[in-house]
Short mmCIF file of C-alpha atoms in Angstrom, two decimals:
data_model
loop_
_atom_site.label_atom_id
_atom_site.label_comp_id
_atom_site.label_asym_id
_atom_site.label_seq_id
_atom_site.Cartn_x
_atom_site.Cartn_y
_atom_site.Cartn_z
CA UNK U 295 4.22 59.28 14.92
CA UNK U 296 0.97 61.25 14.51
CA UNK U 297 -1.06 58.04 14.73
CA UNK U 298 0.71 57.11 17.95
CA UNK U 299 -0.06 60.51 19.51
CA UNK U 300 -3.72 60.29 18.47
CA UNK U 301 -3.92 56.76 19.89
CA UNK U 302 -2.46 57.98 23.22
CA UNK U 303 -4.93 60.89 23.38
CA UNK U 304 -7.83 58.53 22.66
CA UNK U 305 -6.76 56.16 25.44
CA UNK U 306 -6.40 59.02 27.94
CA UNK U 307 -9.79 60.46 27.03
CA UNK U 308 -11.52 57.09 27.40
CA UNK U 309 -9.82 56.59 30.75
CA UNK U 310 -11.21 59.89 32.09
CA UNK U 311 -14.71 59.03 30.88
CA UNK U 312 -14.49 55.59 32.47
CA UNK U 313 -13.44 57.10 35.79
CA UNK U 314 -16.45 59.43 35.77
CA UNK U 315 -18.85 56.61 34.95
CA UNK U 316 -17.33 54.37 37.63
CA UNK U 317 -17.53 57.15 40.23
CA UNK U 318 -13.85 57.02 41.25
CA UNK U 319 -13.44 60.14 43.39
CA UNK U 320 -12.66 60.96 47.04
CA UNK U 321 -14.71 59.36 49.83
CA UNK U 322 -16.28 62.65 50.99
CA UNK U 323 -18.05 63.16 47.69
CA UNK U 324 -19.76 61.17 45.00
CA UNK U 325 -20.43 62.71 41.60
CA UNK U 326 -23.57 61.58 39.85
CA UNK U 327 -24.29 62.60 36.27
CA UNK U 328 -27.95 63.57 35.94
CA UNK U 329 -30.00 63.03 32.81
CA UNK U 330 -29.16 66.54 31.64
CA UNK U 331 -25.38 66.37 32.01
CA UNK U 332 -25.33 68.36 35.25
CA UNK U 333 -23.54 67.02 38.25
CA UNK U 334 -24.62 66.37 41.78
CA UNK U 335 -22.17 66.47 44.66
CA UNK U 336 -23.15 64.21 47.54
CA UNK U 337 -21.30 65.64 50.50
CA UNK U 338 -20.96 63.89 53.83
CA UNK U 339 -20.49 65.98 56.94
CA UNK U 340 -16.90 65.72 58.18
CA UNK U 341 -16.38 63.31 61.08
CA UNK U 342 -19.86 61.85 60.68
CA UNK U 343 -21.05 58.38 59.78
CA UNK U 344 -21.18 57.92 56.01
CA UNK U 345 -24.77 57.89 54.78
CA UNK U 346 -25.20 56.04 51.51
CA UNK U 347 -27.90 56.95 49.00
CA UNK U 348 -29.30 54.17 46.85
CA UNK U 349 -30.19 54.54 43.18
CA UNK U 350 -33.85 54.29 44.21
CA UNK U 351 -33.38 57.17 46.66
CA UNK U 352 -31.56 59.24 44.04
CA UNK U 353 -34.46 58.70 41.62
CA UNK U 354 -36.95 59.66 44.35
CA UNK U 355 -35.00 62.84 45.12
CA UNK U 356 -35.00 63.74 41.43
CA UNK U 357 -38.73 63.07 41.11
CA UNK U 358 -39.67 65.12 44.20
CA UNK U 359 -37.37 67.96 43.18
CA UNK U 360 -38.89 68.09 39.68
CA UNK U 361 -42.42 68.12 41.13
CA UNK U 362 -41.47 70.97 43.46
CA UNK U 363 -39.93 72.98 40.62
CA UNK U 364 -43.02 72.46 38.43
CA UNK U 365 -45.21 73.72 41.28
CA UNK U 366 -42.89 76.70 41.87
CA UNK U 367 -42.95 77.58 38.16
CA UNK U 368 -46.77 77.37 38.10
CA UNK U 369 -46.97 79.72 41.08
CA UNK U 370 -44.61 82.18 39.37
CA UNK U 371 -46.76 82.09 36.21
CA UNK U 372 -49.89 82.81 38.28
CA UNK U 373 -48.10 85.81 39.82
CA UNK U 374 -47.15 87.06 36.35
CA UNK U 375 -43.43 86.37 36.89
CA UNK U 376 -42.81 84.47 33.69
CA UNK U 377 -39.36 85.21 32.27
CA UNK U 378 -36.77 85.53 35.01
CA UNK U 379 -38.58 83.66 37.75
CA UNK U 380 -38.84 80.18 36.29
CA UNK U 381 -36.43 77.44 37.28
CA UNK U 382 -34.95 75.19 34.57
CA UNK U 383 -33.17 72.32 36.34
CA UNK U 384 -30.82 71.82 33.37
CA UNK U 385 -29.10 75.04 34.42
CA UNK U 386 -28.39 74.04 38.03
CA UNK U 387 -25.64 72.22 39.85
CA UNK U 388 -26.76 70.36 42.97
CA UNK U 389 -25.35 69.51 46.34
CA UNK U 390 -26.93 66.73 48.41
CA UNK U 391 -26.33 66.60 52.16
CA UNK U 392 -27.75 63.39 53.65
CA UNK U 393 -28.43 63.15 57.36
CA UNK U 394 -30.28 60.93 59.79
CA UNK U 395 -32.41 61.44 62.84
CA UNK U 396 -34.07 58.79 64.95
CA UNK U 397 -37.18 58.73 62.72
CA UNK U 398 -35.98 59.13 59.13
CA UNK U 399 -33.30 59.73 56.52
CA UNK U 400 -33.26 63.25 55.12
CA UNK U 401 -31.55 64.95 52.25
CA UNK U 402 -30.87 68.66 52.12
CA UNK U 403 -30.61 69.74 48.49
CA UNK U 404 -28.76 72.91 47.56
CA UNK U 405 -29.19 74.05 43.91
CA UNK U 406 -27.46 76.95 42.18
CA UNK U 407 -27.06 78.26 38.65
CA UNK U 408 -24.16 80.67 39.18
CA UNK U 409 -20.80 79.95 40.71
CA UNK U 410 -17.09 80.44 40.35
CA UNK U 411 -15.32 78.34 37.75
CA UNK U 412 -13.51 76.16 40.30
CA UNK U 413 -14.54 72.76 41.61
CA UNK U 414 -14.94 73.77 45.28
CA UNK U 415 -18.70 73.29 45.03
CA UNK U 416 -18.02 69.54 45.00
CA UNK U 417 -16.65 69.60 48.56
CA UNK U 418 -17.82 72.88 50.14
CA UNK U 419 -21.39 73.96 50.73
CA UNK U 420 -22.37 76.90 48.53
CA UNK U 421 -24.02 79.58 50.64
CA UNK U 422 -25.11 82.84 49.00
CA UNK U 423 -27.16 85.78 50.22
CA UNK U 424 -29.80 86.92 47.78
CA UNK U 425 -29.63 85.76 44.16
CA UNK U 426 -33.31 84.90 43.85
CA UNK U 427 -34.27 81.62 42.28
CA UNK U 428 -30.76 81.09 40.97
CA UNK U 429 -30.31 79.51 44.41
CA UNK U 430 -32.99 77.23 45.77
CA UNK U 431 -33.12 74.64 48.50
CA UNK U 432 -35.17 71.60 49.51
CA UNK U 433 -35.31 69.27 52.44
CA UNK U 434 -36.68 65.85 51.60
CA UNK U 435 -37.83 63.17 54.01
CA UNK U 436 -36.87 59.97 52.22
CA UNK U 437 -38.84 57.71 54.54
CA UNK U 438 -42.11 59.60 53.98
CA UNK U 439 -41.16 60.34 50.33
CA UNK U 440 -42.05 63.98 50.82
CA UNK U 441 -40.57 67.44 50.35
CA UNK U 442 -40.83 69.11 53.75
CA UNK U 443 -39.28 72.44 52.74
CA UNK U 444 -38.72 74.28 49.43
CA UNK U 445 -37.50 77.86 49.13
CA UNK U 446 -35.53 80.17 46.90
CA UNK U 447 -33.12 82.88 48.00
CA UNK U 448 -34.38 86.43 48.29
CA UNK U 449 -33.64 89.26 45.87
CA UNK U 450 -31.19 92.03 46.76
#
């Protein structure tokens, strides 16, 4: 009987892992596991045309975000803000909001290191006043392969 229960638990666990790897979740959101085990929520605006992101675009977003964070951390070091002011991407969850205009495809990236324990961040935009670099944001022009805006929240 114990072996049967263990077998059932093993099958259920593998099924959950397979669902995550196969990205089987609601149409409004796609979860993507980053290299560091953090998750990205790709959130489409309600009642808007679905905007797909390719694997190449996801890699470009990651590359540009990492470059921006390295630059931010260098600036903080130059200012003498070493300990609490550096960003470590492993600590952040991310929300991607793709949108189009007539000239390009853009992605608004919302990153945060503190949040409630629920899963609402996967479907609702996290907006916080203050919080410093625990909350930072980017806008990336995918056509020009360029970060056009990078900023952190202010301190209270």
